[in-house]
Short mmCIF file of C-alpha atoms in Angstrom, two decimals:
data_model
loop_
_atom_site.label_atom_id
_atom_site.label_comp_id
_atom_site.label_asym_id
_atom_site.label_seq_id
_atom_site.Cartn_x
_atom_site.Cartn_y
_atom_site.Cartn_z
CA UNK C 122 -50.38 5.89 47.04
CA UNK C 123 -49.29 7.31 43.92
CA UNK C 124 -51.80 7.38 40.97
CA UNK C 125 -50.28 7.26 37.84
CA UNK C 126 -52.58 9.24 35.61
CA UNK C 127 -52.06 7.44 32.52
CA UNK C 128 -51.66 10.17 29.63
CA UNK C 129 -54.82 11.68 31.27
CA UNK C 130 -54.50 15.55 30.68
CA UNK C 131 -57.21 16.17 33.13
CA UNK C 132 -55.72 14.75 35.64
CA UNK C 133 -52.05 16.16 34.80
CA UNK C 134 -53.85 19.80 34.09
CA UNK C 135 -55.31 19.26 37.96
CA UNK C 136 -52.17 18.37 39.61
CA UNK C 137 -50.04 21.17 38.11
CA UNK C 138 -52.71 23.80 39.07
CA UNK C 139 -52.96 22.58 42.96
CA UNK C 140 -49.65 24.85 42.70
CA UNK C 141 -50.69 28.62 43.01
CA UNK C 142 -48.72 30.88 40.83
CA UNK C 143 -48.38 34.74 40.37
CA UNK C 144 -49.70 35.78 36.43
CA UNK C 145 -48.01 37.83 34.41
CA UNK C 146 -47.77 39.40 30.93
CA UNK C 147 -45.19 40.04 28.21
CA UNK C 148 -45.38 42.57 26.25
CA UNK C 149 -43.37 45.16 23.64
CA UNK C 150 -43.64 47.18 21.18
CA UNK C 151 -43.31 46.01 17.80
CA UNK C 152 -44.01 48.34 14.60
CA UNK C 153 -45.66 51.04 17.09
CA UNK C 154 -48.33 48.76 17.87
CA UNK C 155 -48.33 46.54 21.54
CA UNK C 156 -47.91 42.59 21.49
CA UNK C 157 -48.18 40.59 23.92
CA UNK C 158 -49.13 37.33 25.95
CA UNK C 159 -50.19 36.06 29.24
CA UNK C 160 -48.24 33.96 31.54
CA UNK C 161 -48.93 32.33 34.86
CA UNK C 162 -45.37 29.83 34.90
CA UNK C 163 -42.92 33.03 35.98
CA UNK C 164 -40.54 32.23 38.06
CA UNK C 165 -37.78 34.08 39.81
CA UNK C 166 -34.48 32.40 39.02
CA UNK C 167 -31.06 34.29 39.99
CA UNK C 168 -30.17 37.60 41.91
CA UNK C 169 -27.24 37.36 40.08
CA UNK C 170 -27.34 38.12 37.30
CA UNK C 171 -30.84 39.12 37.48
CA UNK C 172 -33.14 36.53 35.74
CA UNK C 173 -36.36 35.55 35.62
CA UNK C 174 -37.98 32.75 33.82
CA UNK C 175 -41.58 32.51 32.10
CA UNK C 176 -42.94 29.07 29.50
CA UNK C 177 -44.37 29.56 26.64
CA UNK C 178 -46.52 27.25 24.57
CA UNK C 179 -44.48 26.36 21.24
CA UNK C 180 -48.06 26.76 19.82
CA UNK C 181 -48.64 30.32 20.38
CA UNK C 182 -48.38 32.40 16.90
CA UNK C 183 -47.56 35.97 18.85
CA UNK C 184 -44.38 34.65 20.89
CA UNK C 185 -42.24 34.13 17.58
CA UNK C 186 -42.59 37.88 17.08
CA UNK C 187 -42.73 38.99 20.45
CA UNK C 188 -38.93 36.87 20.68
CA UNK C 189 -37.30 39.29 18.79
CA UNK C 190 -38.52 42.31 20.60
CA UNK C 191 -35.31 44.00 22.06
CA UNK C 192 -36.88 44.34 25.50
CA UNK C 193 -39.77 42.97 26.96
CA UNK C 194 -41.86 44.46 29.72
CA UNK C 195 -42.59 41.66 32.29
CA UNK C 196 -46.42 42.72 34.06
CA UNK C 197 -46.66 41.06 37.63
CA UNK C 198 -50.65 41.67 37.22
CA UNK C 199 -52.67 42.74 40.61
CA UNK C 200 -55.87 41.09 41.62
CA UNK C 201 -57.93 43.87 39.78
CA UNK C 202 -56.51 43.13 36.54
CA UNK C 203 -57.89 39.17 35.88
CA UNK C 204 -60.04 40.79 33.09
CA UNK C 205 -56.68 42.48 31.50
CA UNK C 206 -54.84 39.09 31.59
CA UNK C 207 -57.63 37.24 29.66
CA UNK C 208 -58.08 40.27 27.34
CA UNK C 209 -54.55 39.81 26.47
CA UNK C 210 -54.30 35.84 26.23
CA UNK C 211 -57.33 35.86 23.80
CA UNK C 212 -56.78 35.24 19.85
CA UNK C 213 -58.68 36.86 18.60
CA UNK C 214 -59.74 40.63 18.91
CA UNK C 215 -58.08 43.87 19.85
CA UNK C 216 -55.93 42.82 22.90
CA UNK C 217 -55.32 45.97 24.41
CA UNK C 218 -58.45 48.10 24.04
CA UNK C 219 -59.72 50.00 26.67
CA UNK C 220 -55.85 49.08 28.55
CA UNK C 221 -53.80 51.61 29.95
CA UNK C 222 -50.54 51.01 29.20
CA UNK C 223 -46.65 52.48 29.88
CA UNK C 224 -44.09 51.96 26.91
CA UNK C 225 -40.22 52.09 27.20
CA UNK C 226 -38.05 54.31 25.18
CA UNK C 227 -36.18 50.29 23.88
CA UNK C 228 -40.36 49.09 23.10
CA UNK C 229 -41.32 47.19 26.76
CA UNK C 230 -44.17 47.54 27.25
CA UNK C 231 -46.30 47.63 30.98
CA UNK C 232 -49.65 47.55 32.20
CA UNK C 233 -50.50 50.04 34.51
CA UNK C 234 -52.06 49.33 37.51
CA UNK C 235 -49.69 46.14 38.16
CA UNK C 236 -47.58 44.85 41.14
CA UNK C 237 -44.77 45.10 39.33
CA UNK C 238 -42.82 45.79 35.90
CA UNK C 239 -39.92 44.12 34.95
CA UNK C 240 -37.88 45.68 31.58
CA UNK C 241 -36.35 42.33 30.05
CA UNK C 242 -34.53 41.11 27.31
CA UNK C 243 -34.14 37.34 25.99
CA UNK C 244 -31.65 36.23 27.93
CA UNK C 245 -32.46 32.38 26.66
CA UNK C 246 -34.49 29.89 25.29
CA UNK C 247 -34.74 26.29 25.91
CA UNK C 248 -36.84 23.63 24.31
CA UNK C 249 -39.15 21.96 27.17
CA UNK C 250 -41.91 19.72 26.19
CA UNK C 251 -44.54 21.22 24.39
CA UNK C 252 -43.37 24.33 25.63
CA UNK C 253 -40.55 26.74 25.53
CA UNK C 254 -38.40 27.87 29.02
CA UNK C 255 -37.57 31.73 28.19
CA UNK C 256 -34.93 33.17 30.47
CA UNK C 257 -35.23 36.84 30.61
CA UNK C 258 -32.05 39.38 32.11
CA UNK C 259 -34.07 42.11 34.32
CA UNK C 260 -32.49 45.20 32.95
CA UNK C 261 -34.54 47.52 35.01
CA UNK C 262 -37.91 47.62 37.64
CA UNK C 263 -40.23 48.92 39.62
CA UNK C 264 -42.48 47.34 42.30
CA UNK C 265 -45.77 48.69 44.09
CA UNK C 266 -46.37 47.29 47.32
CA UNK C 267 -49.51 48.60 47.62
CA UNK C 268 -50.86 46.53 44.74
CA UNK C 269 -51.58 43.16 45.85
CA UNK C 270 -50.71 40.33 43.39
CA UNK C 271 -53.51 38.45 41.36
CA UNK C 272 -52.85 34.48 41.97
CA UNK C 273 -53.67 31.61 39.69
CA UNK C 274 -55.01 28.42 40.81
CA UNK C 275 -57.06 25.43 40.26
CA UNK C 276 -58.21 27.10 37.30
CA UNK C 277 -59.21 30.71 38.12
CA UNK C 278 -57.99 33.78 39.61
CA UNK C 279 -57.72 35.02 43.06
CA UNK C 280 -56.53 37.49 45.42
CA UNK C 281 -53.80 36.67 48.88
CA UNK C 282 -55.16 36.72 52.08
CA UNK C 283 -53.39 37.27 55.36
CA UNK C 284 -52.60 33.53 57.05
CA UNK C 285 -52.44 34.09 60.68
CA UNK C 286 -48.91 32.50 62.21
#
């Protein structure tokens, strides 16, 4: 049966993280200094034209400014990089100290050390809830298969394992 969680957030929190999800981060340049945010709702979303989608909490005080960054470098973080992705989502503090980091000549900027990088631009934006859906045009990428993703779930952060078939 069906439980109806009744404007519980818990509960609504819970169910939404049973899904595993890749993380990511945003980030450009803006006045020669990075910006950025963290992200664990990207999602794939056409192969053509090339777009990708991330949400973004209408609450968040750096996405108005990252939003008019001419490009955006997308981060698909890998599983050593968990302390990276909370070091970015924090308010308060020097985000990227200590991060290495790979900037664009149009201002995306990359983490090094990730799965893959993704040089965006804001394609769209749609109101959704308490949130907003961005859709982002790829403009240009590079993956590293040797990198293994870091995964979101229930909460926390983890690494893939091989399922056996």
């Amino acid at each position: 049966m069906l439980e109806d969680h009744d404007g519980d957030v818990r509960k609504l929190k819970e169910a939404f993280g049973a899904f595993a999800s890749g993380v990511t981060t945003i980030c450009a340049n803006q006045d020669g200094a990075p910006i950025g945010i963290s992200a664990s709702s990207f999602v794939a979303v056409s192969i053509d034209p090339p777009l990708v989608s991330v949400c973004v909490q209408r609450t968040s005080t750096t996405w108005p400014t990252l939003a008019t960054s001419p490009r955006l470098g997308v981060s698909v973080l890998g599983v050593g990089q968990s302390a990276a992705c909370r070091q970015i989502a924090a308010r308060d503090g020097d985000r990227f100290a200590g991060l290495e980091l790979s900037t664009t000549d149009d201002g995306a900027v990359f983490l090094v050390g990730a799965a893959a990088w993704l040089d965006c631009s804001v394609h769209e934006i749609v109101p959704a809830g308490d949130h907003e859906l961005v859709l982002l045009a790829v403009h240009a990428l590079r993956t590293n298969l040797d990198i293994a993703p870091l995964v979101f779930h229930g909460s926390g952060f983890h690494a893939l394992s091989a399922v056996g078939e």
